[in-house]
Amino acid sequence: MKKILLSMGGGVVVGLMVGTLITQMGWLNGITDSALIYHMALAWGIVGLWMGVVLTAGEGHEDEEDIQPV
C-alpha cells in the first residue's frame, strides 16, 4: 500500500511539474487566461496520477505471485 501511495504521489508531482512547465511556456506565448492555465496544470496532474497508478499496478502483480496460499 505504501508503494502505491508513493508512486501516486510521485506521479502527481511529475505531472504538475510538466503541466506547470508547459503552461509557463504557453503563458510566455500569450495565454493569459488563468482558468485555462489552471485546467492544463490540473489535467497534467491527473495524467501524472494515472501514470503513477499504472506503474504501481504493473509492479503489484509481481508481489502477488510471491504470496503462497496456506
PDB file of N, CA and C in Angstrom, residues 6 12 33 39 47 60 65:
ATOM      1  N   LEU A   6       3.169   6.120  -2.643  1.00  0.00           N
ATOM      2  CA  LEU A   6       4.423   6.766  -3.035  1.00  0.00           C
ATOM      3  C   LEU A   6       4.451   6.993  -4.541  1.00  0.00           C
ATOM      4  N   VAL A  12       1.863  12.456  -9.384  1.00  0.00           N
ATOM      5  CA  VAL A  12       1.209  13.764  -9.294  1.00  0.00           C
ATOM      6  C   VAL A  12       2.245  14.881  -9.354  1.00  0.00           C
ATOM      7  N   ASP A  33      -5.121  33.547 -19.879  1.00  0.00           N
ATOM      8  CA  ASP A  33      -6.333  33.113 -19.187  1.00  0.00           C
ATOM      9  C   ASP A  33      -5.949  32.176 -18.039  1.00  0.00           C
ATOM     10  N   HIS A  39      -6.536  24.693 -15.567  1.00  0.00           N
ATOM     11  CA  HIS A  39      -7.073  23.428 -16.063  1.00  0.00           C
ATOM     12  C   HIS A  39      -6.005  22.590 -16.759  1.00  0.00           C
ATOM     13  N   VAL A  47      -2.960  13.217 -15.304  1.00  0.00           N
ATOM     14  CA  VAL A  47      -2.160  12.306 -16.137  1.00  0.00           C
ATOM     15  C   VAL A  47      -1.043  11.689 -15.296  1.00  0.00           C
ATOM     16  N   GLY A  60       2.698  -4.316  -8.878  1.00  0.00           N
ATOM     17  CA  GLY A  60       1.937  -5.031  -7.860  1.00  0.00           C
ATOM     18  C   GLY A  60       1.701  -6.491  -8.194  1.00  0.00           C
ATOM     19  N   GLU A  65       2.331 -12.777  -6.837  1.00  0.00           N
ATOM     20  CA  GLU A  65       2.780 -14.130  -7.170  1.00  0.00           C
ATOM     21  C   GLU A  65       3.648 -14.722  -6.056  1.00  0.00           C
TER      22      GLU A  65
END
